[in-house]
């Protein structure tokens, strides 16, 4: 087709027809176009005539030039009177045109007032812009929400770590708290503690070393027995994965508190979100918890060592089997006033005592040591009469410790008759365990505690022992629990006695001392078990 032929065909059409170049210049127009608007003539720029946005017209023009079939579009022309006339258009590339630049052939149909035709191209473009805007908003909102959720999760994990470390009392508990909560707080696959045990828990004597707990590698151990998870040398900083298949080490941070280098924190498989400053803050928090727990354990060891040094060494008496054990309270650091002792009075009599000075501390421990010494002076003079022993001990407390109070139980065993005479001053009743596992409490000689009451006439009682009976003396820490009546503790002891048949005395003491392995014992526990010689 030639331009002349195009003009001849378009002349017959009643609606405007334009041939428009890629630059927007009108190359040809039929008479209907000039009648519609005098500016729609060859040589004019369509951008000067079209009153809509130039970018939108360029979009339409580009679409028409790319298409070989008619593509809908829209034009808006403002006439000389300022009235806006809208046209719905269909345009396509003029394949027959062989000019220097591509051209589009455009058919324009005016929109009358009654015509409800919607300019689809403008509406679709506007809709696309709105959809794209909303998608960008949703994407940004999702990103911000994910960041907020991640930050909240990090804070929750950090709070869990802080709470667990605050609740940990011992080094083992700190290690367990780190194992359970630190990986999530750091976004890591695994966290290991590599500690200098002698710096974490200062030893009482040279050579003392705490046993490494789960999650704790002792850097002080020799290279031959050190864990492969840690360097053999305490000063080394090279750390490898602790288990086969573990993530490569990404961070190794020092653990230092109060100027003491306690060890290192090895973080394996840390994610990219683990900021070094965050990991350093967590390491400092763990170091403070380790330092606090280590000093707590050291003080606890000092108290326990002092307590054991105050308790007497029992004499060796022919035919008498004894076993003792002592355990400090779960939540107490200070020494206590629990004691036990055995006395070889004469060829026919064996004396036993157990007691507890009220309170905890050095003063109570000192009173306990004085009571032990006083009893070793009192028993040789009147040890065959329990009431006389308690009366003399009560007078001793009243004279030298008028504000003090103690509970005690004194028993005397007569070899020829196997008669046990006993008296208790505010102390839990001794438990007599028979060979078949049944048991009996010796509770027929109950008296008030020593100290508060002067001149009291103490009562005593007797019980004949069978040859296979076992006597268990204990302090109240073994049976007392918070928010529990004492009868519950006494029932637990009788239940434990049924499971202790056939045990030697050392195992029997251990069974009673640990008959509730998960319980919290607020007070010290002292036990003395005895089996008397056969007649």
Coordinates of C-alpha atoms in Angstrom, one line a residue:
X1 CA 0.0 0.0 0.0
X2 CA 1.2 3.5 -0.7
X3 CA 0.4 6.7 1.1
X4 CA -1.9 7.8 -1.7
X5 CA -3.8 4.5 -1.5
X6 CA -4.1 4.9 2.3
X7 CA -5.5 8.4 1.8
X8 CA -8.0 7.2 -0.7
X9 CA -9.3 4.4 1.5
X10 CA -9.3 6.5 4.7
X11 CA -11.1 9.3 3.0
X12 CA -14.2 7.2 2.8
X13 CA -14.3 6.4 6.5
X14 CA -16.6 8.4 8.8
X15 CA -14.2 8.4 11.8
X16 CA -10.8 9.9 12.1
X17 CA -7.9 7.8 10.9
X18 CA -4.3 8.8 11.5
X19 CA -0.9 7.6 10.3
X20 CA 1.5 8.5 13.2
X21 CA 5.2 8.1 13.3
X22 CA 7.2 6.7 16.2
X23 CA 8.1 10.3 17.3
X24 CA 4.4 11.2 17.5
X25 CA 4.3 13.3 14.3
X26 CA 1.1 12.8 12.2
X27 CA 2.2 11.6 8.7
X28 CA -1.3 11.4 7.2
X29 CA -4.9 12.0 8.2
X30 CA -8.3 11.6 6.6
X31 CA -10.8 14.4 6.2
X32 CA -12.9 13.1 9.2
X33 CA -9.8 13.8 11.4
X34 CA -9.6 17.4 10.3
X35 CA -13.4 17.9 10.8
X36 CA -13.0 16.5 14.3
X37 CA -10.2 18.8 15.2
X38 CA -8.4 21.2 12.9
X39 CA -5.1 20.3 14.5
X40 CA -5.2 16.7 13.4
X41 CA -3.4 17.3 10.1
X42 CA -0.2 16.0 8.6
X43 CA 2.9 17.5 10.1
X44 CA 1.4 18.1 13.6
X45 CA 2.6 16.5 16.7
X46 CA 0.1 14.2 18.4
X47 CA 1.7 15.2 21.8
X48 CA 0.7 18.8 21.2
X49 CA -2.9 17.8 20.5
X50 CA -3.5 15.1 23.1
X51 CA -4.2 16.6 26.5
X52 CA -3.6 13.5 28.6
X53 CA -0.3 12.7 30.2
X54 CA 2.5 12.4 27.7
X55 CA 4.0 9.2 29.3
X56 CA 0.6 7.5 28.9
X57 CA 0.5 8.5 25.2
X58 CA 4.0 7.2 24.7
X59 CA 3.0 3.9 26.3
X60 CA 0.0 3.6 24.0
X61 CA 2.1 4.6 20.9
X62 CA 4.8 2.0 21.8
X63 CA 2.2 -0.7 22.2
X64 CA 0.6 0.2 18.9
X65 CA 4.0 0.1 17.1
X66 CA 4.8 -3.3 18.6
X67 CA 1.6 -5.0 17.6
X68 CA 0.6 -6.4 14.2
X69 CA -3.1 -6.5 15.3
X70 CA -5.3 -3.6 16.6
X71 CA -4.6 -2.8 20.3
X72 CA -7.1 -0.7 22.3
X73 CA -6.1 2.6 23.7
X74 CA -7.5 6.1 24.4
X75 CA -6.9 9.8 23.5
X76 CA -8.3 12.9 25.1
X77 CA -8.3 16.2 23.0
X78 CA -9.3 19.6 24.4
X79 CA -10.9 21.8 21.7
X80 CA -10.7 25.5 21.2
X81 CA -13.6 26.1 23.7
X82 CA -11.8 24.1 26.4
X83 CA -14.1 21.1 26.1
X84 CA -12.5 17.7 26.5
X85 CA -13.3 15.2 23.9
X86 CA -12.4 11.6 24.5
X87 CA -11.7 9.0 21.8
X88 CA -11.4 5.3 22.1
X89 CA -8.8 4.1 19.7
X90 CA -7.5 1.0 18.1
X91 CA -4.0 1.1 16.7
X92 CA -1.4 -1.2 15.1
X93 CA 1.8 -1.0 13.3
X94 CA 1.4 0.0 9.6
X95 CA 3.2 -2.9 8.0
X96 CA 2.9 -1.3 4.5
X97 CA 4.7 1.8 5.6
X98 CA 8.3 2.0 4.3
X99 CA 9.3 5.4 5.7
X100 CA 12.5 6.1 7.6
X101 CA 10.8 5.6 11.0
X102 CA 8.1 3.1 12.0
X103 CA 4.5 4.3 11.9
X104 CA 1.2 3.3 13.5
X105 CA -2.2 3.3 11.9
X106 CA -4.8 4.7 14.4
X107 CA -8.6 4.6 14.2
X108 CA -10.4 7.0 16.5
X109 CA -14.0 6.7 17.6
X110 CA -15.4 9.7 19.6
X111 CA -17.1 8.9 22.9
X112 CA -20.5 10.6 23.2
X113 CA -22.1 11.6 26.5
X114 CA -24.4 8.6 26.5
X115 CA -21.7 6.2 25.7
X116 CA -20.6 4.2 28.8
X117 CA -17.5 2.9 27.2
X118 CA -14.6 2.7 29.7
X119 CA -11.2 3.5 28.4
X120 CA -9.7 0.2 29.2
X121 CA -6.1 1.0 28.5
X122 CA -6.1 3.9 31.1
X123 CA -8.1 1.9 33.6
X124 CA -5.8 -1.1 33.2
X125 CA -2.7 1.0 33.5
X126 CA -4.1 2.7 36.6
X127 CA -5.1 -0.7 38.0
X128 CA -1.6 -2.1 37.3
X129 CA 0.0 0.9 39.1
X130 CA -2.3 0.4 42.1
X131 CA -1.6 -3.3 42.2
X132 CA 2.1 -2.7 42.0
X133 CA 1.9 -0.2 44.8
X134 CA -0.1 -2.4 47.0
X135 CA 2.3 -5.3 46.3
X136 CA 5.2 -3.2 47.3
X137 CA 3.4 -2.1 50.5
X138 CA 2.6 -5.8 51.3
X139 CA 6.2 -6.8 50.6
X140 CA 7.5 -4.0 52.9
X141 CA 5.0 -4.8 55.5
X142 CA 5.9 -8.5 55.5
X143 CA 9.6 -7.6 55.7
X144 CA 9.0 -5.3 58.7
X145 CA 6.7 -7.9 60.4
X146 CA 9.3 -10.6 59.9
X147 CA 12.0 -8.3 61.3
X148 CA 9.8 -7.5 64.3
X149 CA 9.0 -11.1 64.9
X150 CA 12.7 -12.1 64.7
X151 CA 13.6 -9.3 67.1
X152 CA 10.8 -10.4 69.5
X153 CA 12.0 -14.0 69.3
X154 CA 15.6 -12.9 70.0
X155 CA 14.4 -10.9 73.0
X156 CA 12.4 -13.9 74.3
X157 CA 15.3 -16.3 73.9
X158 CA 17.6 -13.7 75.6
X159 CA 15.1 -13.4 78.4
X160 CA 15.0 -17.2 78.8
X161 CA 18.8 -17.3 79.0
X162 CA 18.8 -14.5 81.5
X163 CA 16.1 -16.1 83.7
X164 CA 17.9 -19.5 83.5
X165 CA 21.3 -18.0 84.5
X166 CA 19.7 -16.0 87.3
X167 CA 18.1 -19.2 88.7
X168 CA 21.3 -21.3 88.4
X169 CA 23.1 -21.7 91.8
X170 CA 25.8 -24.2 91.0
X171 CA 28.3 -24.3 88.1
X172 CA 26.5 -27.5 86.8
X173 CA 23.2 -25.6 86.8
X174 CA 24.9 -22.7 84.9
X175 CA 26.2 -25.2 82.3
X176 CA 22.8 -26.8 81.9
X177 CA 21.2 -23.4 81.5
X178 CA 23.8 -22.5 78.8
X179 CA 23.2 -25.7 77.0
X180 CA 19.4 -25.4 77.0
X181 CA 19.0 -21.7 76.2
X182 CA 22.2 -20.1 74.8
X183 CA 22.0 -21.7 71.3
X184 CA 18.5 -20.1 70.7
X185 CA 19.7 -16.8 72.2
X186 CA 22.7 -16.8 69.9
X187 CA 21.0 -18.3 66.8
X188 CA 23.6 -21.1 66.9
X189 CA 23.6 -24.9 66.4
X190 CA 25.7 -25.6 69.5
X191 CA 27.3 -23.8 72.3
X192 CA 30.2 -25.2 74.4
X193 CA 31.8 -24.1 77.6
X194 CA 35.6 -24.6 77.9
X195 CA 36.5 -23.7 81.5
X196 CA 39.5 -23.5 83.8
X197 CA 37.9 -25.5 86.6
X198 CA 40.4 -24.3 89.2
X199 CA 39.6 -20.7 88.4
X200 CA 35.8 -21.2 88.2
X201 CA 35.7 -22.9 91.6
X202 CA 38.8 -22.0 93.6
X203 CA 40.1 -25.2 95.3
X204 CA 40.3 -25.6 99.1
X205 CA 43.6 -27.4 98.8
X206 CA 46.2 -28.0 96.0
X207 CA 45.1 -30.7 93.8
X208 CA 41.3 -30.3 94.3
X209 CA 39.4 -30.0 91.1
X210 CA 35.6 -30.1 90.5
X211 CA 34.4 -32.8 88.1
X212 CA 33.5 -31.5 84.7
X213 CA 29.7 -31.4 84.1
X214 CA 27.8 -31.9 80.9
X215 CA 28.6 -29.1 78.5
X216 CA 31.7 -28.2 80.4
X217 CA 35.1 -29.1 79.1
X218 CA 37.9 -28.8 81.7
X219 CA 40.8 -26.9 80.2
X220 CA 43.0 -27.8 83.2
X221 CA 43.0 -31.5 82.5
X222 CA 46.1 -33.1 80.9
X223 CA 46.2 -33.4 77.1
X224 CA 45.9 -37.2 77.4
X225 CA 42.4 -37.0 78.9
X226 CA 41.2 -33.7 77.8
X227 CA 38.0 -33.6 75.7
X228 CA 38.7 -33.3 71.9
X229 CA 36.3 -30.5 71.9
X230 CA 38.9 -28.2 73.5
X231 CA 42.6 -27.4 73.2
X232 CA 44.8 -29.3 75.6
X233 CA 46.7 -26.2 76.6
X234 CA 44.9 -23.7 78.9
X235 CA 46.3 -20.8 77.0
X236 CA 45.3 -22.0 73.5
X237 CA 42.5 -20.4 71.7
X238 CA 42.1 -22.8 68.8
X239 CA 38.9 -24.8 69.2
X240 CA 37.5 -27.5 66.9
X241 CA 34.0 -29.0 66.7
X242 CA 33.0 -30.9 69.7
X243 CA 31.0 -33.7 68.0
X244 CA 31.2 -35.4 64.7
X245 CA 29.2 -33.6 62.1
X246 CA 29.0 -30.4 64.1
X247 CA 28.9 -27.0 62.4
X248 CA 32.3 -25.3 61.9
X249 CA 33.3 -23.0 64.7
X250 CA 32.4 -19.4 63.9
X251 CA 33.0 -17.6 67.2
X252 CA 35.2 -18.3 70.2
X253 CA 34.8 -15.6 72.9
X254 CA 36.6 -15.2 76.2
X255 CA 34.7 -15.7 79.5
X256 CA 36.1 -13.1 82.0
X257 CA 34.5 -11.7 85.2
X258 CA 36.1 -9.7 88.0
X259 CA 39.4 -9.8 86.1
X260 CA 39.5 -13.6 86.2
X261 CA 39.8 -15.5 82.8
X262 CA 37.4 -18.4 83.4
X263 CA 37.6 -20.0 80.0
X264 CA 36.0 -19.6 76.6
X265 CA 32.6 -19.8 75.0
X266 CA 32.7 -21.8 71.7
X267 CA 29.7 -21.0 69.4
X268 CA 29.2 -23.5 66.5
X269 CA 26.9 -23.0 63.5
X270 CA 26.1 -19.4 64.3
X271 CA 23.8 -17.8 61.7
X272 CA 24.5 -14.6 59.9
X273 CA 22.1 -12.9 62.2
X274 CA 24.4 -13.5 65.2
X275 CA 26.0 -10.1 65.7
X276 CA 29.5 -10.2 67.3
X277 CA 28.5 -7.5 69.8
X278 CA 25.4 -9.5 70.8
X279 CA 27.5 -12.7 71.3
X280 CA 30.0 -10.7 73.4
X281 CA 27.2 -9.4 75.6
X282 CA 25.9 -13.0 76.1
X283 CA 29.4 -14.3 76.9
X284 CA 29.8 -11.6 79.5
X285 CA 26.4 -12.6 81.1
X286 CA 27.5 -16.2 81.2
X287 CA 30.8 -15.3 82.7
X288 CA 29.1 -13.4 85.5
X289 CA 26.9 -16.3 86.2
X290 CA 29.8 -18.7 86.2
X291 CA 31.8 -16.5 88.6
X292 CA 28.8 -16.2 91.0
X293 CA 28.2 -19.9 90.9
X294 CA 31.8 -20.8 91.3
X295 CA 32.2 -18.6 94.4
X296 CA 29.0 -20.0 95.8
X297 CA 30.3 -23.5 95.4
X298 CA 33.6 -22.5 96.9
X299 CA 31.8 -21.1 100.0
X300 CA 29.6 -24.1 100.2
X301 CA 32.8 -26.4 100.2
X302 CA 34.4 -24.2 102.9
X303 CA 31.2 -24.5 105.0
X304 CA 31.0 -28.3 104.5
X305 CA 34.7 -28.8 105.1
X306 CA 34.4 -26.8 108.4
X307 CA 31.3 -28.7 109.4
X308 CA 32.9 -32.1 108.8
X309 CA 36.0 -31.0 110.8
X310 CA 33.8 -30.2 113.8
X311 CA 32.0 -33.5 113.8
X312 CA 33.7 -36.1 116.0
X313 CA 35.5 -39.3 114.9
X314 CA 33.6 -42.2 116.4
X315 CA 35.6 -44.6 118.6
X316 CA 36.0 -48.2 117.6
X317 CA 34.0 -50.4 120.0
X318 CA 34.2 -54.2 119.9
X319 CA 31.1 -55.7 118.3
X320 CA 29.4 -52.4 117.5
X321 CA 28.8 -51.5 113.8
X322 CA 28.2 -47.8 113.0
X323 CA 27.9 -45.7 109.9
X324 CA 27.4 -41.9 109.7
X325 CA 26.7 -39.4 106.9
X326 CA 26.2 -35.7 106.7
X327 CA 24.8 -33.4 104.0
X328 CA 24.4 -29.6 104.2
X329 CA 21.1 -28.0 103.3
X330 CA 20.4 -27.4 99.6
X331 CA 20.0 -23.6 100.0
X332 CA 22.4 -22.9 102.9
X333 CA 26.0 -21.8 102.8
X334 CA 26.7 -21.4 106.5
X335 CA 27.7 -24.2 108.9
X336 CA 25.1 -25.7 111.1
X337 CA 24.8 -27.2 114.5
X338 CA 24.0 -30.9 113.8
X339 CA 26.1 -33.5 115.7
X340 CA 26.3 -37.2 116.6
X341 CA 28.6 -39.2 118.8
X342 CA 29.2 -42.7 120.3
X343 CA 30.6 -43.4 123.8
X344 CA 32.3 -46.5 125.1
X345 CA 31.2 -46.1 128.7
X346 CA 32.2 -49.4 130.2
X347 CA 32.2 -53.1 129.5
X348 CA 28.4 -53.3 129.7
X349 CA 27.2 -49.9 128.4
X350 CA 27.4 -48.1 125.0
X351 CA 26.1 -44.5 124.7
X352 CA 24.9 -42.8 121.5
X353 CA 23.7 -39.2 120.9
X354 CA 22.5 -37.1 118.1
X355 CA 21.3 -33.4 118.2
X356 CA 20.9 -30.1 116.5
X357 CA 21.6 -26.6 117.7
X358 CA 18.9 -24.2 116.5
X359 CA 20.0 -21.8 113.8
X360 CA 22.9 -21.7 111.3
X361 CA 26.2 -19.9 111.4
X362 CA 29.5 -19.9 113.1
X363 CA 28.0 -19.2 116.5
X364 CA 25.8 -22.3 116.3
X365 CA 28.7 -24.4 115.0
X366 CA 30.7 -23.2 117.9
X367 CA 27.9 -24.2 120.4
X368 CA 27.7 -27.6 118.7
X369 CA 31.4 -28.2 119.2
X370 CA 31.1 -27.1 122.8
X371 CA 28.2 -29.5 123.3
X372 CA 30.2 -32.4 121.9
X373 CA 33.1 -31.6 124.3
X374 CA 30.6 -31.2 127.2
X375 CA 28.9 -34.5 126.5
X376 CA 32.3 -36.3 126.5
X377 CA 32.8 -34.9 130.0
X378 CA 29.2 -35.6 131.2
X379 CA 28.8 -39.2 129.8
X380 CA 31.6 -40.8 131.8
X381 CA 30.0 -39.6 135.1
X382 CA 26.3 -40.3 134.4
X383 CA 26.1 -41.8 131.0
X384 CA 24.0 -44.9 132.1
X385 CA 21.1 -42.6 132.9
X386 CA 19.8 -40.7 129.8
X387 CA 17.7 -38.3 131.9
X388 CA 20.8 -37.3 133.9
X389 CA 22.7 -36.7 130.7
X390 CA 20.0 -34.4 129.3
X391 CA 19.6 -32.6 132.6
X392 CA 23.4 -31.9 132.8
X393 CA 23.4 -30.8 129.1
X394 CA 20.4 -28.5 129.7
X395 CA 22.3 -26.9 132.7
X396 CA 25.4 -26.5 130.5
X397 CA 23.4 -24.6 127.9
X398 CA 21.6 -22.5 130.5
X399 CA 24.9 -21.5 132.1
X400 CA 27.0 -20.8 129.0
X401 CA 24.5 -20.1 126.3
X402 CA 21.3 -18.8 128.0
X403 CA 19.8 -17.6 124.7
X404 CA 20.5 -20.9 122.9
X405 CA 18.3 -23.9 122.1
X406 CA 19.1 -27.4 120.9
X407 CA 17.3 -30.7 120.4
X408 CA 19.0 -33.9 121.4
X409 CA 18.5 -37.6 121.9
X410 CA 20.6 -39.7 124.2
X411 CA 20.5 -43.5 124.3
X412 CA 22.3 -46.1 126.3
X413 CA 22.6 -49.8 125.3
X414 CA 23.0 -52.4 128.0
X415 CA 25.0 -55.3 126.5
X416 CA 23.9 -58.2 128.8
X417 CA 20.1 -57.5 128.5
X418 CA 20.1 -55.8 125.1
X419 CA 17.8 -53.1 126.7
X420 CA 18.0 -49.7 125.0
X421 CA 17.2 -46.8 127.4
X422 CA 16.5 -43.5 125.7
X423 CA 15.3 -39.9 126.2
X424 CA 14.6 -37.2 123.6
X425 CA 14.6 -33.5 124.2
X426 CA 12.5 -32.0 121.3
X427 CA 14.3 -34.3 118.8
X428 CA 12.6 -36.5 116.2
X429 CA 12.2 -40.1 117.5
X430 CA 14.8 -42.7 116.6
X431 CA 13.8 -45.3 114.1
X432 CA 14.3 -49.0 114.9
X433 CA 14.4 -51.1 111.8
X434 CA 13.8 -54.8 112.1
X435 CA 15.2 -57.6 110.0
X436 CA 12.0 -58.0 107.9
X437 CA 11.9 -54.3 106.9
X438 CA 9.3 -53.3 109.4
X439 CA 10.2 -50.4 111.7
X440 CA 9.2 -48.8 115.0
X441 CA 9.7 -45.2 116.2
X442 CA 11.0 -44.9 119.8
X443 CA 8.7 -42.1 120.8
X444 CA 7.8 -43.0 124.4
X445 CA 10.2 -40.5 126.1
X446 CA 9.3 -37.1 124.6
X447 CA 10.7 -34.0 126.4
X448 CA 11.0 -30.2 125.5
X449 CA 14.1 -28.9 123.8
X450 CA 17.2 -28.1 125.7
X451 CA 17.8 -24.5 126.8
X452 CA 14.4 -22.6 127.2
X453 CA 13.2 -24.5 130.3
X454 CA 15.3 -24.8 133.5
X455 CA 14.9 -27.6 136.0
X456 CA 12.6 -29.8 133.9
X457 CA 12.2 -33.5 135.1
X458 CA 13.1 -35.4 131.9
X459 CA 11.5 -38.8 131.2
X460 CA 13.1 -41.8 129.7
X461 CA 11.9 -45.1 128.3
X462 CA 13.2 -48.5 127.4
X463 CA 13.0 -51.0 124.5
X464 CA 14.6 -54.4 124.1
X465 CA 16.4 -54.9 120.9
X466 CA 16.4 -58.0 118.7
X467 CA 19.7 -59.2 117.5
X468 CA 19.1 -58.1 113.9
X469 CA 17.6 -54.7 114.7
X470 CA 19.2 -51.5 113.3
X471 CA 19.0 -48.2 115.0
X472 CA 18.7 -45.0 112.9
X473 CA 19.3 -41.7 114.5
X474 CA 18.8 -38.5 112.4
X475 CA 18.2 -34.8 112.6
X476 CA 15.1 -33.0 111.5
X477 CA 16.5 -31.9 108.1
X478 CA 16.0 -35.5 106.9
X479 CA 12.2 -35.4 107.3
X480 CA 11.2 -31.7 107.2
X481 CA 10.0 -30.1 103.9
X482 CA 8.5 -26.7 103.2
X483 CA 4.7 -26.6 103.2
X484 CA 4.5 -30.2 104.6
X485 CA 3.6 -31.6 108.0
X486 CA 6.3 -33.6 109.8
X487 CA 4.2 -36.8 109.8
X488 CA 4.6 -37.0 106.0
X489 CA 8.4 -37.1 106.5
X490 CA 8.1 -39.8 109.2
X491 CA 6.0 -42.0 106.9
X492 CA 8.6 -41.6 104.1
X493 CA 11.3 -43.0 106.4
X494 CA 9.2 -46.1 107.3
X495 CA 8.6 -46.6 103.6
X496 CA 12.3 -46.4 102.9
X497 CA 13.0 -48.8 105.7
X498 CA 11.0 -51.5 103.9
X499 CA 13.4 -51.2 100.9
X500 CA 16.6 -51.3 103.0
X501 CA 16.5 -55.0 104.0
X502 CA 19.9 -56.7 103.7
X503 CA 21.9 -53.5 103.2
X504 CA 25.1 -52.8 105.1
X505 CA 25.1 -49.7 107.3
X506 CA 27.0 -47.5 104.9
X507 CA 24.5 -48.3 102.1
X508 CA 21.6 -48.0 104.5
X509 CA 22.7 -44.4 105.4
X510 CA 23.1 -43.5 101.8
X511 CA 19.7 -44.9 101.0
X512 CA 18.0 -42.7 103.7
X513 CA 20.2 -39.7 103.0
X514 CA 19.1 -39.7 99.3
X515 CA 15.6 -41.3 99.6
X516 CA 14.3 -38.2 97.8
X517 CA 17.0 -37.3 95.2
X518 CA 15.1 -34.4 93.6
X519 CA 13.9 -32.8 96.9
X520 CA 15.1 -29.4 98.2
X521 CA 16.4 -29.9 101.7
X522 CA 16.3 -26.5 103.6
X523 CA 18.2 -27.8 106.6
X524 CA 21.3 -30.0 107.2
X525 CA 21.0 -33.8 107.5
X526 CA 23.0 -35.9 109.9
X527 CA 22.5 -39.6 110.3
X528 CA 24.0 -42.2 112.7
X529 CA 23.1 -45.9 112.1
X530 CA 24.1 -48.6 114.6
X531 CA 23.9 -52.4 114.9
X532 CA 24.7 -53.7 118.4
X533 CA 26.9 -56.7 119.3
X534 CA 25.3 -60.1 119.7
X535 CA 25.0 -61.6 123.1

